[in-house]
PDB file of C-alpha atoms in Angstrom:
ATOM      1  CA  MET C   1      97.387 -12.754   8.067  1.00 53.00           C
ATOM      2  CA  GLU C   2      95.737  -9.401   9.386  1.00 51.00           C
ATOM      3  CA  ASN C   3      93.910  -9.338   5.836  1.00 55.00           C
ATOM      4  CA  GLN C   4      92.952 -13.521   6.897  1.00 53.00           C
ATOM      5  CA  GLN C   5      91.784 -12.513   9.804  1.00 50.00           C
ATOM      6  CA  ASP C   6      89.688  -9.042   9.155  1.00 53.00           C
ATOM      7  CA  SER C   7      88.134 -11.379   6.359  1.00 54.00           C
ATOM      8  CA  GLN C   8      86.981 -14.186   8.670  1.00 52.00           C
ATOM      9  CA  ILE C   9      85.469 -12.062  11.566  1.00 51.00           C
ATOM     10  CA  LYS C  10      83.459 -10.285   8.108  1.00 52.00           C
ATOM     11  CA  ALA C  11      82.363 -13.853   7.428  1.00 52.00           C
ATOM     12  CA  GLY C  12      81.392 -14.569  10.611  1.00 54.00           C
ATOM     13  CA  THR C  13      79.624 -10.864  10.959  1.00 54.00           C
ATOM     14  CA  ASN C  14      77.424 -11.761   7.928  1.00 53.00           C
ATOM     15  CA  HIS C  15      76.805 -14.905   9.540  1.00 54.00           C
ATOM     16  CA  GLU C  16      75.343 -13.402  12.024  1.00 55.00           C
ATOM     17  CA  ALA C  17      73.335 -10.631  10.560  1.00 56.00           C
ATOM     18  CA  GLY C  18      72.404 -13.938   7.418  1.00 62.00           C
ATOM     19  CA  TRP C  19      70.858 -16.224  10.798  1.00 62.00           C
ATOM     20  CA  GLU C  20      68.993 -13.230  12.427  1.00 67.00           C
ATOM     21  CA  ARG C  21      67.456 -11.860   9.409  1.00 68.00           C
ATOM     22  CA  GLU C  22      66.672 -15.224   8.581  1.00 70.00           C
ATOM     23  CA  VAL C  23      64.560 -15.568  11.624  1.00 66.00           C
ATOM     24  CA  LEU C  24      63.339 -13.071  11.238  1.00 67.00           C
ATOM     25  CA  GLU C  25      61.874 -13.714   7.726  1.00 68.00           C
ATOM     26  CA  LYS C  26      60.840 -16.391   9.526  1.00 70.00           C
ATOM     27  CA  VAL C  27      58.889 -14.904  12.248  1.00 68.00           C
ATOM     28  CA  ALA C  28      57.899 -12.149   9.844  1.00 65.00           C
ATOM     29  CA  LEU C  29      56.467 -14.880   7.477  1.00 71.00           C
ATOM     30  CA  ALA C  30      55.048 -17.085  10.931  1.00 70.00           C
ATOM     31  CA  ALA C  31      52.491 -14.196  11.683  1.00 68.00           C
ATOM     32  CA  VAL C  32      51.533 -13.381   8.086  1.00 68.00           C
ATOM     33  CA  THR C  33      50.596 -16.748   7.557  1.00 75.00           C
ATOM     34  CA  GLU C  34      48.539 -17.030  11.324  1.00 73.00           C
ATOM     35  CA  GLN C  35      46.856 -12.943  10.302  1.00 75.00           C
ATOM     36  CA  THR C  36      45.829 -15.455   6.746  1.00 76.00           C
ATOM     37  CA  ARG C  37      44.049 -18.397   8.372  1.00 74.00           C
ATOM     38  CA  ALA C  38      42.627 -16.231  11.612  1.00 72.00           C
ATOM     39  CA  ARG C  39      41.511 -14.271   8.337  1.00 73.00           C
ATOM     40  CA  ARG C  40      40.023 -16.825   6.773  1.00 73.00           C
ATOM     41  CA  TRP C  41      38.518 -18.389   9.995  1.00 69.00           C
ATOM     42  CA  SER C  42      36.881 -14.939  10.700  1.00 71.00           C
ATOM     43  CA  VAL C  43      35.394 -14.698   6.921  1.00 69.00           C
ATOM     44  CA  PHE C  44      34.093 -18.752   7.758  1.00 68.00           C
ATOM     45  CA  PHE C  45      32.221 -18.174  11.194  1.00 65.00           C
ATOM     46  CA  LYS C  46      30.576 -14.290   9.527  1.00 71.00           C
ATOM     47  CA  SER C  47      30.084 -16.244   6.075  1.00 72.00           C
ATOM     48  CA  LEU C  48      27.852 -19.122   9.137  1.00 70.00           C
ATOM     49  CA  VAL C  49      26.633 -16.662  10.689  1.00 72.00           C
ATOM     50  CA  PHE C  50      25.340 -14.823   7.681  1.00 72.00           C
ATOM     51  CA  LEU C  51      23.602 -18.108   6.215  1.00 72.00           C
ATOM     52  CA  TYR C  52      22.340 -19.040   9.355  1.00 69.00           C
ATOM     53  CA  LEU C  53      20.347 -15.519   9.358  1.00 70.00           C
ATOM     54  CA  CYS C  54      19.152 -16.354   6.283  1.00 65.00           C
ATOM     55  CA  VAL C  55      17.483 -19.474   6.885  1.00 64.00           C
ATOM     56  CA  VAL C  56      15.815 -18.577  10.135  1.00 57.00           C
ATOM     57  CA  LEU C  57      14.754 -15.317   8.053  1.00 62.00           C
ATOM     58  CA  ALA C  58      13.857 -17.575   5.261  1.00 59.00           C
ATOM     59  CA  MET C  59      12.091 -19.997   8.174  1.00 59.00           C
ATOM     60  CA  PHE C  60      10.241 -16.507   9.240  1.00 54.00           C
ATOM     61  CA  MET C  61       8.641 -15.759   5.787  1.00 54.00           C
ATOM     62  CA  TYR C  62       8.336 -19.206   4.680  1.00 50.00           C
ATOM     63  CA  PRO C  63       4.436 -19.505   6.075  1.00 52.00           C
ATOM     64  CA  ASN C  64       3.577 -15.579   4.436  1.00 52.00           C
ATOM     65  CA  VAL C  65       4.381 -16.416   1.551  1.00 49.00           C
ATOM     66  CA  ARG C  66       3.349 -19.693   1.434  1.00 50.00           C
ATOM     67  CA  GLU C  67       0.115 -18.534   2.166  1.00 49.00           C
ATOM     68  CA  ASN C  68       0.557 -15.785  -0.831  1.00 50.00           C
ATOM     69  CA  MET C  69       1.021 -18.343  -3.493  1.00 47.00           C
ATOM     70  CA  VAL C  70      -1.095 -20.352  -2.417  1.00 47.00           C
ATOM     71  CA  ALA C  71      -4.238 -17.497  -2.131  1.00 47.00           C
ATOM     72  CA  ASP C  72      -2.705 -16.311  -5.460  1.00 49.00           C
ATOM     73  CA  GLY C  73      -2.998 -19.547  -6.949  1.00 50.00           C
ATOM     74  CA  ASN C  74      -6.121 -20.332  -6.301  1.00 54.00           C
ATOM     75  CA  LYS C  75     -10.261 -18.595  -5.952  1.00 78.00           C
ATOM     76  CA  GLY C  76      -9.989 -19.368  -1.990  1.00 94.00           C
ATOM     77  CA  HIS C  77      -9.131 -21.528   1.044  1.00 97.00           C
ATOM     78  CA  ALA C  78      -9.878 -22.680   4.342  1.00 97.00           C
ATOM     79  CA  ALA C  79      -7.809 -20.759   7.075  1.00 97.00           C
ATOM     80  CA  VAL C  80      -6.103 -23.507  10.011  1.00 97.00           C
ATOM     81  CA  ILE C  81      -5.223 -22.424  13.451  1.00 97.00           C
ATOM     82  CA  ASP C  82      -4.591 -24.908  15.864  1.00 97.00           C
ATOM     83  CA  VAL C  83      -5.676 -24.792  19.954  1.00 97.00           C
ATOM     84  CA  VAL C  84      -3.467 -27.689  20.982  1.00 96.00           C
ATOM     85  CA  GLY C  85      -1.851 -28.582  24.296  1.00 95.00           C
ATOM     86  CA  MET C  86      -2.155 -26.644  27.140  1.00 96.00           C
ATOM     87  CA  ILE C  87      -4.750 -23.291  27.065  1.00 96.00           C
ATOM     88  CA  ALA C  88      -1.867 -21.343  29.107  1.00 95.00           C
ATOM     89  CA  GLU C  89       0.051 -17.705  29.052  1.00 94.00           C
ATOM     90  CA  ASP C  90       3.290 -18.725  28.109  1.00 91.00           C
ATOM     91  CA  LYS C  91       2.264 -21.745  26.107  1.00 92.00           C
ATOM     92  CA  ASP C  92       2.219 -21.911  22.826  1.00 91.00           C
ATOM     93  CA  ALA C  93      -1.854 -22.223  23.191  1.00 93.00           C
ATOM     94  CA  ASN C  94      -2.393 -19.297  24.470  1.00 96.00           C
ATOM     95  CA  ALA C  95      -4.933 -16.364  23.668  1.00 96.00           C
ATOM     96  CA  ASP C  96      -2.667 -13.582  21.726  1.00 96.00           C
ATOM     97  CA  SER C  97      -0.980 -15.659  19.774  1.00 96.00           C
ATOM     98  CA  ILE C  98      -4.737 -17.628  18.766  1.00 97.00           C
ATOM     99  CA  ILE C  99      -6.354 -14.152  18.156  1.00 97.00           C
ATOM    100  CA  LYS C 100      -3.500 -12.580  16.169  1.00 97.00           C
ATOM    101  CA  SER C 101      -4.001 -15.842  13.986  1.00 97.00           C
ATOM    102  CA  LEU C 102      -7.772 -15.192  14.473  1.00 97.00           C
ATOM    103  CA  LYS C 103      -7.951 -11.960  13.159  1.00 97.00           C
ATOM    104  CA  ASN C 104      -4.558 -12.998   9.918  1.00 96.00           C
ATOM    105  CA  ALA C 105      -6.690 -14.710   8.453  1.00 97.00           C
ATOM    106  CA  VAL C 106     -10.084 -12.083   8.457  1.00 97.00           C
ATOM    107  CA  LYS C 107      -8.180  -9.986   7.348  1.00 96.00           C
ATOM    108  CA  ASP C 108      -7.105 -12.400   4.594  1.00 96.00           C
ATOM    109  CA  LYS C 109      -9.823 -12.277   1.388  1.00 94.00           C
ATOM    110  CA  ASN C 110      -9.489 -14.938  -0.083  1.00 96.00           C
ATOM    111  CA  THR C 111     -10.575 -17.145   3.469  1.00 97.00           C
ATOM    112  CA  LYS C 112     -13.446 -18.446   3.068  1.00 97.00           C
ATOM    113  CA  GLY C 113     -14.136 -20.000   6.873  1.00 97.00           C
ATOM    114  CA  ILE C 114     -12.398 -20.797   9.296  1.00 98.00           C
ATOM    115  CA  ILE C 115     -11.019 -23.807  11.286  1.00 98.00           C
ATOM    116  CA  LEU C 116      -9.982 -24.247  14.830  1.00 98.00           C
ATOM    117  CA  HIS C 117      -8.145 -27.907  14.825  1.00 98.00           C
ATOM    118  CA  ALA C 118      -8.602 -28.014  18.413  1.00 97.00           C
ATOM    119  CA  ASN C 119      -6.265 -30.938  20.532  1.00 97.00           C
ATOM    120  CA  SER C 120      -6.575 -29.539  24.264  1.00 97.00           C
ATOM    121  CA  PRO C 121      -7.053 -30.841  27.562  1.00 96.00           C
ATOM    122  CA  GLY C 122      -7.731 -27.278  28.489  1.00 94.00           C
ATOM    123  CA  GLY C 123      -6.495 -24.424  31.079  1.00 94.00           C
ATOM    124  CA  SER C 124      -6.598 -21.350  32.579  1.00 94.00           C
ATOM    125  CA  PRO C 125     -10.429 -19.689  32.130  1.00 93.00           C
ATOM    126  CA  VAL C 126      -9.027 -15.898  31.512  1.00 95.00           C
ATOM    127  CA  GLN C 127      -6.998 -17.315  28.441  1.00 96.00           C
ATOM    128  CA  SER C 128      -9.875 -19.429  27.179  1.00 96.00           C
ATOM    129  CA  SER C 129     -12.360 -16.612  27.905  1.00 96.00           C
ATOM    130  CA  TYR C 130     -10.161 -14.106  25.585  1.00 97.00           C
ATOM    131  CA  VAL C 131     -10.768 -16.562  22.657  1.00 98.00           C
ATOM    132  CA  TYR C 132     -13.994 -16.909  22.772  1.00 97.00           C
ATOM    133  CA  ASP C 133     -14.977 -13.326  22.826  1.00 97.00           C
ATOM    134  CA  GLU C 134     -12.384 -12.545  19.833  1.00 98.00           C
ATOM    135  CA  ILE C 135     -14.258 -15.026  18.680  1.00 98.00           C
ATOM    136  CA  ARG C 136     -17.947 -14.027  18.845  1.00 97.00           C
ATOM    137  CA  LYS C 137     -16.439 -10.557  18.029  1.00 97.00           C
ATOM    138  CA  ILE C 138     -15.985 -12.265  14.240  1.00 97.00           C
ATOM    139  CA  LYS C 139     -19.257 -13.730  13.958  1.00 96.00           C
ATOM    140  CA  LYS C 140     -20.639 -10.217  14.199  1.00 96.00           C
ATOM    141  CA  GLU C 141     -18.659  -8.399  12.099  1.00 96.00           C
ATOM    142  CA  ARG C 142     -18.043 -10.536   9.904  1.00 96.00           C
ATOM    143  CA  PRO C 143     -21.428 -13.120   9.434  1.00 95.00           C
ATOM    144  CA  ASP C 144     -20.359 -14.127   6.107  1.00 95.00           C
ATOM    145  CA  LEU C 145     -17.713 -16.507   7.235  1.00 97.00           C
ATOM    146  CA  PRO C 146     -17.558 -19.044   9.473  1.00 97.00           C
ATOM    147  CA  VAL C 147     -15.882 -20.535  11.896  1.00 98.00           C
ATOM    148  CA  TYR C 148     -15.755 -24.625  12.944  1.00 98.00           C
ATOM    149  CA  ALA C 149     -14.059 -26.922  15.525  1.00 98.00           C
ATOM    150  CA  VAL C 150     -12.690 -29.848  14.491  1.00 98.00           C
ATOM    151  CA  VAL C 151     -11.689 -31.922  17.167  1.00 98.00           C
ATOM    152  CA  SER C 152      -9.049 -34.893  17.386  1.00 97.00           C
ATOM    153  CA  ASP C 153      -8.085 -36.361  20.791  1.00 97.00           C
ATOM    154  CA  ILE C 154      -9.731 -34.370  23.194  1.00 97.00           C
ATOM    155  CA  CYS C 155     -11.365 -31.058  23.742  1.00 97.00           C
ATOM    156  CA  ALA C 156     -11.733 -29.878  27.237  1.00 96.00           C
ATOM    157  CA  SER C 157     -12.934 -26.974  30.040  1.00 94.00           C
ATOM    158  CA  GLY C 158     -11.179 -24.064  28.239  1.00 95.00           C
ATOM    159  CA  CYS C 159     -10.341 -25.713  24.996  1.00 97.00           C
ATOM    160  CA  TYR C 160     -14.344 -26.466  24.968  1.00 97.00           C
ATOM    161  CA  TYR C 161     -15.272 -22.834  26.229  1.00 97.00           C
ATOM    162  CA  ILE C 162     -13.008 -22.221  23.617  1.00 98.00           C
ATOM    163  CA  ALA C 163     -15.113 -24.232  20.596  1.00 97.00           C
ATOM    164  CA  SER C 164     -18.554 -23.481  21.794  1.00 97.00           C
ATOM    165  CA  ALA C 165     -17.812 -19.404  20.316  1.00 97.00           C
ATOM    166  CA  SER C 166     -18.367 -21.722  17.022  1.00 97.00           C
ATOM    167  CA  ASP C 167     -20.745 -22.055  14.480  1.00 97.00           C
ATOM    168  CA  LYS C 168     -20.431 -25.624  14.580  1.00 98.00           C
ATOM    169  CA  ILE C 169     -17.884 -28.686  16.001  1.00 98.00           C
ATOM    170  CA  PHE C 170     -17.441 -31.369  14.471  1.00 98.00           C
ATOM    171  CA  VAL C 171     -16.092 -34.226  15.611  1.00 98.00           C
ATOM    172  CA  ASN C 172     -14.102 -37.964  15.437  1.00 97.00           C
ATOM    173  CA  GLN C 173     -16.498 -40.252  16.758  1.00 97.00           C
ATOM    174  CA  ALA C 174     -13.547 -41.199  19.769  1.00 97.00           C
ATOM    175  CA  SER C 175     -12.741 -37.935  20.812  1.00 97.00           C
ATOM    176  CA  LEU C 176     -13.458 -36.949  23.912  1.00 97.00           C
ATOM    177  CA  ILE C 177     -15.135 -33.405  24.525  1.00 97.00           C
ATOM    178  CA  GLY C 178     -16.620 -31.538  27.348  1.00 95.00           C
ATOM    179  CA  SER C 179     -15.548 -31.096  30.450  1.00 94.00           C
ATOM    180  CA  ILE C 180     -17.652 -28.482  31.303  1.00 93.00           C
ATOM    181  CA  GLY C 181     -16.088 -27.894  35.352  1.00 89.00           C
ATOM    182  CA  VAL C 182     -13.624 -25.503  37.214  1.00 88.00           C
ATOM    183  CA  LEU C 183     -10.788 -27.494  40.058  1.00 85.00           C
ATOM    184  CA  MET C 184      -9.026 -26.436  42.249  1.00 83.00           C
ATOM    185  CA  ASP C 185      -6.395 -28.559  44.062  1.00 82.00           C
ATOM    186  CA  GLY C 186      -3.480 -28.659  45.846  1.00 81.00           C
ATOM    187  CA  PHE C 187      -2.801 -31.357  49.023  1.00 81.00           C
ATOM    188  CA  GLY C 188      -2.821 -31.118  52.881  1.00 83.00           C
ATOM    189  CA  PHE C 189       0.308 -32.618  55.546  1.00 79.00           C
ATOM    190  CA  VAL C 190      -1.528 -31.144  58.536  1.00 81.00           C
ATOM    191  CA  ASN C 191      -1.738 -35.459  59.707  1.00 82.00           C
ATOM    192  CA  VAL C 192       2.272 -36.230  58.186  1.00 82.00           C
ATOM    193  CA  MET C 193       3.609 -33.450  60.409  1.00 79.00           C
ATOM    194  CA  GLU C 194       1.923 -34.160  63.386  1.00 80.00           C
ATOM    195  CA  LYS C 195       3.137 -38.178  63.015  1.00 82.00           C
ATOM    196  CA  LEU C 196       6.697 -36.540  62.368  1.00 83.00           C
ATOM    197  CA  GLY C 197       6.613 -34.197  65.432  1.00 88.00           C
ATOM    198  CA  VAL C 198       6.769 -31.391  63.481  1.00 86.00           C
ATOM    199  CA  GLU C 199       4.949 -27.485  64.745  1.00 84.00           C
ATOM    200  CA  ARG C 200       3.533 -25.215  61.941  1.00 84.00           C
ATOM    201  CA  ARG C 201       4.720 -21.160  63.384  1.00 85.00           C
ATOM    202  CA  LEU C 202       2.674 -19.245  60.234  1.00 84.00           C
ATOM    203  CA  LEU C 203       2.131 -15.188  61.286  1.00 87.00           C
ATOM    204  CA  THR C 204       0.291 -13.374  58.536  1.00 86.00           C
ATOM    205  CA  ALA C 205      -1.312  -9.633  57.965  1.00 91.00           C
ATOM    206  CA  GLY C 206      -4.506 -10.070  57.330  1.00 89.00           C
ATOM    207  CA  THR C 207      -7.353 -12.754  57.835  1.00 87.00           C
ATOM    208  CA  HIS C 208      -7.013 -14.759  55.437  1.00 86.00           C
ATOM    209  CA  LYS C 209      -3.306 -13.368  53.305  1.00 87.00           C
ATOM    210  CA  ALA C 210      -2.419 -17.989  54.215  1.00 85.00           C
ATOM    211  CA  MET C 211      -6.120 -19.160  53.213  1.00 86.00           C
ATOM    212  CA  LEU C 212      -5.745 -22.945  51.953  1.00 83.00           C
ATOM    213  CA  ASP C 213      -2.142 -23.172  52.875  1.00 85.00           C
ATOM    214  CA  PRO C 214      -1.432 -26.453  52.857  1.00 86.00           C
ATOM    215  CA  PHE C 215       0.558 -27.305  56.247  1.00 85.00           C
ATOM    216  CA  SER C 216      -2.122 -25.340  58.392  1.00 84.00           C
ATOM    217  CA  PRO C 217      -5.516 -27.151  58.819  1.00 84.00           C
ATOM    218  CA  PRO C 218      -8.521 -25.977  56.755  1.00 86.00           C
ATOM    219  CA  LYS C 219     -10.937 -23.424  57.791  1.00 86.00           C
ATOM    220  CA  GLU C 220     -14.739 -24.385  57.110  1.00 90.00           C
ATOM    221  CA  ASP C 221     -15.084 -20.044  56.143  1.00 90.00           C
ATOM    222  CA  GLU C 222     -12.253 -20.075  54.551  1.00 87.00           C
ATOM    223  CA  THR C 223     -13.594 -23.493  52.594  1.00 88.00           C
ATOM    224  CA  ARG C 224     -16.480 -22.154  52.145  1.00 92.00           C
ATOM    225  CA  TYR C 225     -15.725 -18.898  49.629  1.00 91.00           C
ATOM    226  CA  MET C 226     -12.695 -20.809  48.267  1.00 90.00           C
ATOM    227  CA  GLN C 227     -16.610 -22.266  46.771  1.00 91.00           C
ATOM    228  CA  GLY C 228     -17.857 -19.444  46.061  1.00 94.00           C
ATOM    229  CA  LEU C 229     -15.000 -18.356  44.192  1.00 90.00           C
ATOM    230  CA  LEU C 230     -15.112 -21.470  41.621  1.00 92.00           C
ATOM    231  CA  ASP C 231     -18.767 -21.492  40.989  1.00 93.00           C
ATOM    232  CA  GLN C 232     -18.909 -18.220  39.972  1.00 94.00           C
ATOM    233  CA  VAL C 233     -16.196 -19.071  37.236  1.00 92.00           C
ATOM    234  CA  HIS C 234     -18.571 -22.045  36.544  1.00 94.00           C
ATOM    235  CA  GLN C 235     -21.583 -20.120  36.053  1.00 95.00           C
ATOM    236  CA  GLN C 236     -19.393 -17.868  33.342  1.00 94.00           C
ATOM    237  CA  PHE C 237     -17.918 -20.946  32.150  1.00 94.00           C
ATOM    238  CA  ILE C 238     -21.843 -22.671  31.722  1.00 95.00           C
ATOM    239  CA  GLY C 239     -22.892 -19.162  30.301  1.00 95.00           C
ATOM    240  CA  ALA C 240     -20.978 -18.906  28.084  1.00 95.00           C
ATOM    241  CA  VAL C 241     -20.828 -22.453  26.253  1.00 96.00           C
ATOM    242  CA  LYS C 242     -25.764 -21.717  26.603  1.00 95.00           C
ATOM    243  CA  ALA C 243     -25.094 -18.365  24.592  1.00 95.00           C
ATOM    244  CA  GLY C 244     -22.915 -19.998  21.858  1.00 94.00           C
ATOM    245  CA  ARG C 245     -24.391 -23.669  21.647  1.00 95.00           C
ATOM    246  CA  GLY C 246     -28.029 -22.165  22.340  1.00 93.00           C
ATOM    247  CA  ASP C 247     -30.663 -24.762  21.949  1.00 94.00           C
ATOM    248  CA  ARG C 248     -28.619 -27.527  20.045  1.00 95.00           C
ATOM    249  CA  LEU C 249     -27.741 -28.971  23.967  1.00 95.00           C
ATOM    250  CA  LYS C 250     -30.090 -30.868  25.081  1.00 93.00           C
ATOM    251  CA  ASP C 251     -31.430 -31.249  29.325  1.00 90.00           C
ATOM    252  CA  ALA C 252     -29.361 -33.350  31.051  1.00 90.00           C
ATOM    253  CA  PRO C 253     -28.116 -32.937  34.386  1.00 88.00           C
ATOM    254  CA  GLU C 254     -24.694 -33.929  33.572  1.00 92.00           C
ATOM    255  CA  LEU C 255     -24.477 -32.178  30.787  1.00 93.00           C
ATOM    256  CA  PHE C 256     -21.946 -29.018  33.426  1.00 93.00           C
ATOM    257  CA  SER C 257     -20.773 -31.761  35.997  1.00 93.00           C
ATOM    258  CA  GLY C 258     -17.430 -31.758  34.694  1.00 93.00           C
ATOM    259  CA  LEU C 259     -18.246 -35.301  32.527  1.00 95.00           C
ATOM    260  CA  VAL C 260     -16.324 -35.993  29.581  1.00 96.00           C
ATOM    261  CA  TRP C 261     -18.093 -37.325  26.823  1.00 97.00           C
ATOM    262  CA  THR C 262     -16.269 -39.415  23.483  1.00 97.00           C
ATOM    263  CA  GLY C 263     -17.467 -37.673  20.163  1.00 97.00           C
ATOM    264  CA  GLU C 264     -20.361 -40.283  19.207  1.00 97.00           C
ATOM    265  CA  GLU C 265     -21.965 -39.372  23.064  1.00 97.00           C
ATOM    266  CA  GLY C 266     -21.328 -35.822  22.478  1.00 96.00           C
ATOM    267  CA  VAL C 267     -23.638 -35.005  18.816  1.00 97.00           C
ATOM    268  CA  LYS C 268     -26.278 -37.159  20.932  1.00 96.00           C
ATOM    269  CA  LEU C 269     -25.901 -34.278  23.982  1.00 96.00           C
ATOM    270  CA  GLY C 270     -25.456 -31.249  21.505  1.00 96.00           C
ATOM    271  CA  VAL C 271     -22.072 -30.814  22.771  1.00 97.00           C
ATOM    272  CA  ALA C 272     -20.642 -31.539  19.365  1.00 97.00           C
ATOM    273  CA  ASP C 273     -22.677 -31.202  16.233  1.00 97.00           C
ATOM    274  CA  ALA C 274     -21.290 -33.545  13.396  1.00 97.00           C
ATOM    275  CA  PHE C 275     -18.402 -36.145  12.702  1.00 98.00           C
ATOM    276  CA  GLY C 276     -15.250 -34.802  10.597  1.00 97.00           C
ATOM    277  CA  ASN C 277     -12.243 -34.181  10.414  1.00 97.00           C
ATOM    278  CA  ASP C 278     -10.212 -30.521   8.997  1.00 97.00           C
ATOM    279  CA  ASP C 279     -10.289 -31.955   5.621  1.00 97.00           C
ATOM    280  CA  TYR C 280     -14.022 -32.600   5.046  1.00 97.00           C
ATOM    281  CA  VAL C 281     -14.989 -29.373   6.590  1.00 98.00           C
ATOM    282  CA  ALA C 282     -12.178 -27.318   4.416  1.00 97.00           C
ATOM    283  CA  LYS C 283     -13.665 -29.357   1.149  1.00 97.00           C
ATOM    284  CA  GLU C 284     -17.641 -30.584   2.859  1.00 97.00           C
ATOM    285  CA  ILE C 285     -18.701 -27.694   4.677  1.00 97.00           C
ATOM    286  CA  ILE C 286     -16.529 -24.814   3.931  1.00 97.00           C
ATOM    287  CA  GLY C 287     -16.483 -25.786   0.233  1.00 96.00           C
ATOM    288  CA  VAL C 288     -12.911 -24.904  -0.734  1.00 96.00           C
ATOM    289  CA  GLU C 289     -10.393 -27.929  -1.510  1.00 94.00           C
ATOM    290  CA  ASN C 290      -7.173 -25.339  -0.203  1.00 96.00           C
ATOM    291  CA  LYS C 291      -6.268 -25.672   3.570  1.00 96.00           C
ATOM    292  CA  VAL C 292      -3.789 -22.198   4.596  1.00 96.00           C
ATOM    293  CA  ASP C 293      -2.379 -22.609   7.879  1.00 96.00           C
ATOM    294  CA  PHE C 294      -2.686 -19.724  10.236  1.00 96.00           C
ATOM    295  CA  THR C 295      -1.410 -20.464  13.373  1.00 95.00           C
ATOM    296  CA  GLN C 296       1.509 -17.904  14.823  1.00 90.00           C
ATOM    297  CA  GLN C 297       4.738 -19.783  14.825  1.00 77.00           C
ATOM    298  CA  GLU C 298       7.089 -19.952  17.871  1.00 60.00           C
ATOM    299  CA  GLN C 299       9.886 -17.376  18.064  1.00 49.00           C
ATOM    300  CA  LEU C 300      11.930 -19.888  15.805  1.00 47.00           C
ATOM    301  CA  LEU C 301      15.749 -16.879  16.522  1.00 49.00           C
ATOM    302  CA  ASP C 302      14.092 -18.817  20.251  1.00 50.00           C
ATOM    303  CA  ARG C 303      13.660 -22.477  19.303  1.00 48.00           C
ATOM    304  CA  ILE C 304      16.931 -23.197  17.227  1.00 50.00           C
ATOM    305  CA  ALA C 305      19.146 -20.715  19.373  1.00 47.00           C
ATOM    306  CA  GLY C 306      18.285 -23.038  22.769  1.00 47.00           C
ATOM    307  CA  LYS C 307      18.908 -25.742  20.279  1.00 46.00           C
ATOM    308  CA  LEU C 308      22.533 -25.753  18.945  1.00 47.00           C
ATOM    309  CA  GLY C 309      22.849 -24.609  22.500  1.00 46.00           C
ATOM    310  CA  ALA C 310      24.062 -21.933  24.586  1.00 43.00           C
ATOM    311  CA  SER C 311      27.317 -20.566  23.347  1.00 44.00           C
ATOM    312  CA  PHE C 312      26.407 -20.455  19.647  1.00 44.00           C
ATOM    313  CA  GLY C 313      23.034 -18.750  20.841  1.00 47.00           C
ATOM    314  CA  GLN C 314      24.561 -16.043  22.807  1.00 48.00           C
ATOM    315  CA  VAL C 315      26.635 -15.420  19.588  1.00 45.00           C
ATOM    316  CA  ILE C 316      23.593 -14.849  17.760  1.00 46.00           C
ATOM    317  CA  GLY C 317      22.064 -13.152  20.429  1.00 48.00           C
ATOM    318  CA  SER C 318      24.373 -10.730  20.573  1.00 46.00           C
ATOM    319  CA  MET C 319      24.661  -9.647  17.749  1.00 43.00           C
ATOM    320  CA  ALA C 320      20.774  -9.615  16.397  1.00 42.00           C
ATOM    321  CA  LYS C 321      20.400  -8.417  19.493  1.00 41.00           C
ATOM    322  CA  GLY C 322      -4.159 -21.149  40.234  1.00 51.00           C
ATOM    323  CA  LEU C 323      -7.615 -21.943  38.454  1.00 53.00           C
ATOM    324  CA  SER C 324      -8.222 -23.637  35.681  1.00 53.00           C
ATOM    325  CA  LEU C 325     -10.597 -25.055  32.914  1.00 57.00           C
ATOM    326  CA  GLN C 326      -9.025 -29.036  33.381  1.00 54.00           C
TER     327      GLN C 326
END
């Protein structure tokens, strides 16, 4: 009887031990499975990030590789540089990018001529002046390397400032060109405030610190001062255009009035030279079949990261650690 009870107790003990062992085995197996799954996801995401960085690197290198392939396989090419959109320091068409593009084009031994593809309403007079000066410098140092401006839709104000430094300006008959002027705009709310019963309370240190404040009546001396400033910038603009275009400009009273003209009328006035597009200028004027885009590209990492969303952009980022010529 005692042996039977001992056997039952031992069997129960073994059963409990077996149950605990079985649970521990399942827990351990689950932990291993979870670690394996986590490792696989980790490898997957690391591979995805690595692939992404490789694609970005390839996109960065592609223009240079393409240029080298074209340059090595042919006798020469026309270097095309875009001056497209608003000209400003924080825009794609900024002086730093355009000047870097020009310098890269000049350094390339296979560049037979430079085409400025112009399609801009203008922008900063300072940024435009920087590019103008760089083109004039290139023409002085490399008189054998022609620089042509080719206008598509519009080349106005600051864009024309830049184009006037080129050897010749080519347009389409329907292009808009010119606008040799300077503007400064704003609003005045004085009458509206009076009707609403709103009183302007303004304290300044400096007699003209609040000059052209939209909520205060204009002062004649300040308006006169600002007009003088605009006139100075306008004269600088006119001087640059005359230096670039020379005797090609016709003696027309409206030439520097800020008007724009069609390409057809622009040729008659001497603000442009002839009709033609990028292909025509490359083949017929420069004498080459190939065009190579030397435009400085936007930072692709920032552009793509922004499109993929903030969270993914943060992962990549952690890994990679006024006056207007219009």
